[in-house]
Amino acid sequence: MSMLLEIKGLNTFYGNLHALWDIDISVKEGNIVTLIGSNGAGKSTLLKSISGTVRPRSGEIIFDGRSIIGKPASYIVKEGITLSPEGRQIFPRMSVEENLRMGAYTHKGKDYSSLFDRVFSLFPILKERFGQQAGTLSGGEQQMLAIGRALMSSPRLLMLDEPSLGLSPLLTETIFQLITEIKQQGVTILLIEQNAYMALSVADYSYVLENGRISMEGKGSDLLEDEKVISSYLGGV
Ligand SMILES: Nc1ncnc2c1ncn2[C@@H]1O[C@H](COP(=O)(O)OP(=O)(O)O)[C@@H](O)[C@H]1O
Ligand SMILES: [Mg+2]
């Protein structure tokens, strides 16, 4: 399998704050790659640097053999990368249907039915809630909507920023099961999480981000057994 996404020597700043230091990351086509790290480590900044909402200062981001660094966010969506952002950021006063349509803004055709069907097969509850205001959904349903909206652009690479944030352990399990299903449909996934246990469990490959630097990497199953990962990210158990 070839690399769908390759990041080399990426540096991102906010003013004088050096948020990402010489990041090297590769994502193989068809894999789930996860990135774990504490609050403030730079996880969201990495996804924003890839999606084009934050402009990196230097480095390379190669997607499917083409450089996308510095390109506008809308171009990057059209290339096949979609970000489901931290905190979901759904439009609460719009309906579920309208939120989903927003995700398909790069879609050229008029026929949304196959796109909707795919989302409904993963998240049947969204079909029931189709006409309802998104702000009235439960936290778990809003997360499903955020992921569903991201899928509406038919991405090759789906990036998820802390999809389990604020969800119960049971709902977190459900969301992770669905993420595995999305992978089985052929979508490559780059997932950012503070919930290290879940993130490492589903991962084909993982990276640990510490103060803006990659401090460790390996197979998810190997990192789950690593002493340092256990003491720093798995509550020492
Ligand atoms: N828009 C911003 N302006 C200035 N500093 C920011 C901004 N966003 C994030 N930061 C800072 O960059 C660092 C990394 O933040 P972030 O990527 O959000 O971390 P994480 O997602 O791992 O919690 C933190 O020190 C944070 O305070
Ligand atoms: Mg974050």
Tab-separated table of C-alpha atoms and ligand atoms in Angstrom:
chain	number	residue	atom	x	y	z
A	1	MET	CA	0.000	0.000	0.000
A	2	SER	CA	1.223	3.462	-0.845
A	3	MET	CA	1.194	6.578	1.296
A	4	LEU	CA	-1.895	8.684	0.788
A	5	LEU	CA	-0.590	11.521	2.950
A	6	GLU	CA	3.010	12.412	3.667
A	7	ILE	CA	4.066	15.270	5.899
A	8	LYS	CA	7.713	16.253	6.134
A	9	GLY	CA	9.399	18.876	8.289
A	10	LEU	CA	6.184	20.745	9.020
A	11	ASN	CA	6.451	23.881	11.174
A	12	THR	CA	3.452	25.982	12.151
A	13	PHE	CA	3.438	29.210	14.168
A	14	TYR	CA	0.805	31.414	15.765
A	15	GLY	CA	2.635	34.739	15.780
A	16	ASN	CA	5.747	34.000	17.822
A	17	LEU	CA	4.383	30.766	19.252
A	18	HIS	CA	6.036	27.806	17.557
A	19	ALA	CA	3.158	25.310	17.725
A	20	LEU	CA	4.439	22.461	15.480
A	21	TRP	CA	8.117	21.524	15.232
A	22	ASP	CA	9.466	19.539	12.262
A	23	ILE	CA	6.544	17.149	12.093
A	24	ASP	CA	6.986	14.003	9.967
A	25	ILE	CA	3.889	11.851	9.541
A	26	SER	CA	2.780	9.305	6.943
A	27	VAL	CA	-0.691	7.894	6.443
A	28	LYS	CA	-1.075	4.734	4.389
A	29	GLU	CA	-4.081	4.420	2.116
A	30	GLY	CA	-6.847	2.454	3.868
A	31	ASN	CA	-5.387	2.807	7.359
A	32	ILE	CA	-6.579	4.450	10.550
A	33	VAL	CA	-3.730	6.575	11.851
A	34	THR	CA	-4.177	8.205	15.224
A	35	LEU	CA	-2.361	10.988	16.984
A	36	ILE	CA	-2.592	11.234	20.740
A	37	GLY	CA	-1.403	13.986	23.030
A	38	SER	CA	-2.348	16.163	25.964
A	39	ASN	CA	-4.403	19.312	25.781
A	40	GLY	CA	-2.388	22.029	24.015
A	41	ALA	CA	0.089	19.597	22.398
A	42	GLY	CA	-0.761	20.884	18.910
A	43	LYS	CA	-3.132	18.166	17.703
A	44	SER	CA	-5.793	20.500	16.296
A	45	THR	CA	-3.103	22.741	14.816
A	46	LEU	CA	-1.803	19.768	12.823
A	47	LEU	CA	-5.227	18.983	11.357
A	48	LYS	CA	-5.816	22.675	10.593
A	49	SER	CA	-2.412	22.860	8.891
A	50	ILE	CA	-3.425	19.943	6.657
A	51	SER	CA	-6.937	21.255	5.924
A	52	GLY	CA	-5.648	24.694	4.996
A	53	THR	CA	-7.345	26.696	7.741
A	54	VAL	CA	-3.982	27.464	9.382
A	55	ARG	CA	-1.011	28.271	7.144
A	56	PRO	CA	2.183	26.375	8.002
A	57	ARG	CA	5.471	28.282	7.821
A	58	SER	CA	7.545	25.492	6.282
A	59	GLY	CA	7.552	21.843	5.335
A	60	GLU	CA	5.812	19.603	2.870
A	61	ILE	CA	2.328	18.136	2.786
A	62	ILE	CA	1.928	15.663	-0.054
A	63	PHE	CA	-1.513	14.168	-0.705
A	64	ASP	CA	-1.767	11.419	-3.289
A	65	GLY	CA	1.540	12.547	-4.769
A	66	ARG	CA	0.640	16.239	-4.999
A	67	SER	CA	1.731	19.124	-2.797
A	68	ILE	CA	-1.195	20.786	-1.015
A	69	ILE	CA	0.671	22.983	1.450
A	70	GLY	CA	-0.515	26.583	1.397
A	71	LYS	CA	-3.517	25.792	-0.806
A	72	PRO	CA	-6.925	27.216	0.130
A	73	ALA	CA	-9.199	25.104	2.328
A	74	SER	CA	-11.822	24.692	-0.419
A	75	TYR	CA	-9.172	23.339	-2.813
A	76	ILE	CA	-8.069	20.807	-0.216
A	77	VAL	CA	-11.650	19.573	0.278
A	78	LYS	CA	-11.951	19.130	-3.487
A	79	GLU	CA	-8.695	17.151	-3.481
A	80	GLY	CA	-10.392	14.702	-1.093
A	81	ILE	CA	-9.509	15.709	2.483
A	82	THR	CA	-12.240	16.641	4.945
A	83	LEU	CA	-11.950	17.715	8.574
A	84	SER	CA	-14.618	17.026	11.168
A	85	PRO	CA	-13.555	19.762	13.591
A	86	GLU	CA	-13.130	19.775	17.337
A	87	GLY	CA	-16.339	20.675	19.147
A	88	ARG	CA	-18.410	19.435	16.167
A	89	GLN	CA	-19.299	22.952	14.938
A	90	ILE	CA	-22.622	21.951	13.472
A	91	PHE	CA	-25.099	24.713	12.623
A	92	PRO	CA	-27.583	24.445	15.528
A	93	ARG	CA	-30.420	26.465	13.971
A	94	MET	CA	-30.290	24.596	10.689
A	95	SER	CA	-31.913	21.214	10.154
A	96	VAL	CA	-30.012	17.943	10.002
A	97	GLU	CA	-30.654	17.907	6.246
A	98	GLU	CA	-29.265	21.433	5.781
A	99	ASN	CA	-26.182	20.591	7.847
A	100	LEU	CA	-25.540	17.538	5.696
A	101	ARG	CA	-25.995	19.535	2.486
A	102	MET	CA	-23.404	22.043	3.729
A	103	GLY	CA	-20.898	19.194	3.833
A	104	ALA	CA	-21.509	18.507	0.155
A	105	TYR	CA	-20.815	22.041	-1.058
A	106	THR	CA	-18.140	20.806	-3.434
A	107	HIS	CA	-20.557	18.239	-4.885
A	108	LYS	CA	-21.307	19.118	-8.487
A	109	GLY	CA	-24.431	17.109	-9.218
A	110	LYS	CA	-27.948	17.855	-8.018
A	111	ASP	CA	-28.600	14.375	-6.710
A	112	TYR	CA	-27.796	14.098	-3.040
A	113	SER	CA	-29.768	10.908	-2.433
A	114	SER	CA	-26.844	8.480	-2.678
A	115	LEU	CA	-24.789	10.727	-0.387
A	116	PHE	CA	-27.635	10.858	2.142
A	117	ASP	CA	-28.130	7.082	1.885
A	118	ARG	CA	-24.540	6.419	2.783
A	119	VAL	CA	-24.805	8.648	5.878
A	120	PHE	CA	-28.113	7.021	6.878
A	121	SER	CA	-26.675	3.519	6.572
A	122	LEU	CA	-23.991	4.459	9.090
A	123	PHE	CA	-26.179	6.668	11.278
A	124	PRO	CA	-29.842	5.570	10.942
A	125	ILE	CA	-30.823	8.032	13.686
A	126	LEU	CA	-30.017	10.941	11.347
A	127	LYS	CA	-32.719	9.728	8.961
A	128	GLU	CA	-35.235	9.922	11.783
A	129	ARG	CA	-33.994	13.393	12.700
A	130	PHE	CA	-33.706	14.620	9.106
A	131	GLY	CA	-36.002	17.655	9.396
A	132	GLN	CA	-35.157	18.458	13.001
A	133	GLN	CA	-33.045	21.439	14.126
A	134	ALA	CA	-29.511	20.202	14.731
A	135	GLY	CA	-29.269	22.070	18.050
A	136	THR	CA	-31.991	19.833	19.500
A	137	LEU	CA	-29.968	16.629	18.948
A	138	SER	CA	-28.174	14.883	21.821
A	139	GLY	CA	-24.383	15.181	22.068
A	140	GLY	CA	-23.844	11.777	20.495
A	141	GLU	CA	-26.250	12.532	17.647
A	142	GLN	CA	-24.507	15.865	17.019
A	143	GLN	CA	-21.185	14.040	16.747
A	144	MET	CA	-22.739	11.606	14.265
A	145	LEU	CA	-24.018	14.601	12.308
A	146	ALA	CA	-20.562	16.180	12.302
A	147	ILE	CA	-19.019	12.975	10.932
A	148	GLY	CA	-21.914	12.502	8.507
A	149	ARG	CA	-21.473	16.043	7.224
A	150	ALA	CA	-17.765	15.380	6.666
A	151	LEU	CA	-18.627	12.236	4.663
A	152	MET	CA	-20.964	14.188	2.368
A	153	SER	CA	-17.949	15.424	0.396
A	154	SER	CA	-16.946	11.771	-0.232
A	155	PRO	CA	-13.426	12.247	1.171
A	156	ARG	CA	-10.549	9.872	0.556
A	157	LEU	CA	-9.010	11.101	3.808
A	158	LEU	CA	-11.315	11.823	6.734
A	159	MET	CA	-9.742	13.749	9.601
A	160	LEU	CA	-11.510	13.625	12.950
A	161	ASP	CA	-10.628	16.015	15.769
A	162	GLU	CA	-11.554	14.493	19.152
A	163	PRO	CA	-14.830	12.835	18.132
A	164	SER	CA	-15.310	11.367	21.626
A	165	LEU	CA	-15.023	14.696	23.450
A	166	GLY	CA	-17.851	15.086	25.964
A	167	LEU	CA	-19.452	11.718	25.164
A	168	SER	CA	-20.230	8.929	27.633
A	169	PRO	CA	-18.026	5.800	27.522
A	170	LEU	CA	-20.843	3.893	25.834
A	171	LEU	CA	-21.343	6.503	23.103
A	172	THR	CA	-17.581	6.739	22.693
A	173	GLU	CA	-17.550	2.988	21.949
A	174	THR	CA	-20.320	3.474	19.403
A	175	ILE	CA	-18.482	6.301	17.664
A	176	PHE	CA	-15.269	4.266	17.478
A	177	GLN	CA	-17.175	1.285	16.056
A	178	LEU	CA	-18.587	3.555	13.371
A	179	ILE	CA	-15.118	4.905	12.604
A	180	THR	CA	-13.982	1.327	11.987
A	181	GLU	CA	-16.968	0.830	9.667
A	182	ILE	CA	-16.036	3.954	7.716
A	183	LYS	CA	-12.539	2.541	7.296
A	184	GLN	CA	-14.043	-0.700	5.984
A	185	GLN	CA	-15.806	1.354	3.305
A	186	GLY	CA	-12.352	2.306	2.045
A	187	VAL	CA	-11.898	5.729	3.636
A	188	THR	CA	-8.466	6.512	5.096
A	189	ILE	CA	-8.714	8.089	8.548
A	190	LEU	CA	-6.498	10.434	10.528
A	191	LEU	CA	-7.875	10.651	14.050
A	192	ILE	CA	-6.828	12.955	16.863
A	193	GLU	CA	-7.749	12.022	20.421
A	194	GLN	CA	-7.133	12.681	24.079
A	195	ASN	CA	-8.811	9.335	24.742
A	196	ALA	CA	-5.564	7.452	24.162
A	197	TYR	CA	-6.873	3.986	24.947
A	198	MET	CA	-9.602	4.059	22.301
A	199	ALA	CA	-7.397	5.842	19.784
A	200	LEU	CA	-4.591	3.296	20.081
A	201	SER	CA	-7.011	0.360	20.048
A	202	VAL	CA	-8.460	1.172	16.610
A	203	ALA	CA	-5.226	2.397	15.050
A	204	ASP	CA	-3.107	0.703	12.420
A	205	TYR	CA	-0.372	3.184	13.284
A	206	SER	CA	-0.053	5.930	15.884
A	207	TYR	CA	1.958	8.996	16.780
A	208	VAL	CA	2.378	10.732	20.124
A	209	LEU	CA	2.535	14.523	20.010
A	210	GLU	CA	4.202	16.318	22.926
A	211	ASN	CA	4.648	20.093	23.036
A	212	GLY	CA	4.375	20.340	19.272
A	213	ARG	CA	6.837	17.521	18.545
A	214	ILE	CA	6.356	13.864	17.621
A	215	SER	CA	7.869	12.035	20.598
A	216	MET	CA	6.951	8.466	19.702
A	217	GLU	CA	5.394	6.416	16.942
A	218	GLY	CA	4.505	2.815	16.274
A	219	LYS	CA	1.727	0.310	15.807
A	220	GLY	CA	-1.251	1.122	18.025
A	221	SER	CA	-0.995	-2.287	19.695
A	222	ASP	CA	2.709	-1.708	20.493
A	223	LEU	CA	2.156	1.768	21.954
A	224	LEU	CA	-0.646	0.375	24.138
A	225	GLU	CA	2.025	-1.734	25.862
A	226	ASP	CA	4.692	0.960	26.043
A	227	GLU	CA	5.626	1.923	29.646
A	228	LYS	CA	5.897	5.609	28.865
A	229	VAL	CA	2.586	5.716	26.999
A	230	ILE	CA	0.918	3.814	29.827
A	231	SER	CA	2.201	6.181	32.526
A	232	SER	CA	1.602	9.401	30.552
A	233	TYR	CA	-1.582	8.715	28.590
A	234	LEU	CA	-3.313	5.637	29.971
A	235	GLY	CA	-3.556	6.689	33.605
A	236	GLY	CA	-0.706	4.388	34.627
A	237	VAL	CA	-2.874	1.244	34.424
B	1	LIG	N1	-5.606	30.548	17.124
B	1	LIG	C1	-4.573	30.451	17.973
B	1	LIG	N2	-3.823	31.530	18.264
B	1	LIG	C2	-2.756	31.438	19.103
B	1	LIG	N3	-2.377	30.303	19.706
B	1	LIG	C3	-3.092	29.202	19.462
B	1	LIG	C4	-4.228	29.218	18.583
B	1	LIG	N4	-4.739	27.964	18.527
B	1	LIG	C5	-3.976	27.207	19.330
B	1	LIG	N5	-2.990	27.937	19.899
B	1	LIG	C6	-1.941	27.437	20.786
B	1	LIG	O1	-1.197	26.437	20.080
B	1	LIG	C7	-0.881	25.348	20.933
B	1	LIG	C8	-1.485	24.079	20.363
B	1	LIG	O2	-2.900	24.179	20.394
B	1	LIG	P1	-3.857	23.061	19.788
B	1	LIG	O3	-3.369	22.675	18.455
B	1	LIG	O4	-5.249	23.577	19.885
B	1	LIG	O5	-3.630	21.845	20.801
B	1	LIG	P2	-4.501	20.510	21.054
B	1	LIG	O6	-5.474	20.391	19.940
B	1	LIG	O7	-3.486	19.413	21.099
B	1	LIG	O8	-5.174	20.680	22.374
B	1	LIG	C9	-1.418	25.707	22.314
B	1	LIG	O9	-0.368	26.300	23.036
B	1	LIG	C10	-2.494	26.728	22.018
B	1	LIG	O10	-2.662	27.624	23.092
B	2	MG	MG	-7.499	20.265	19.954
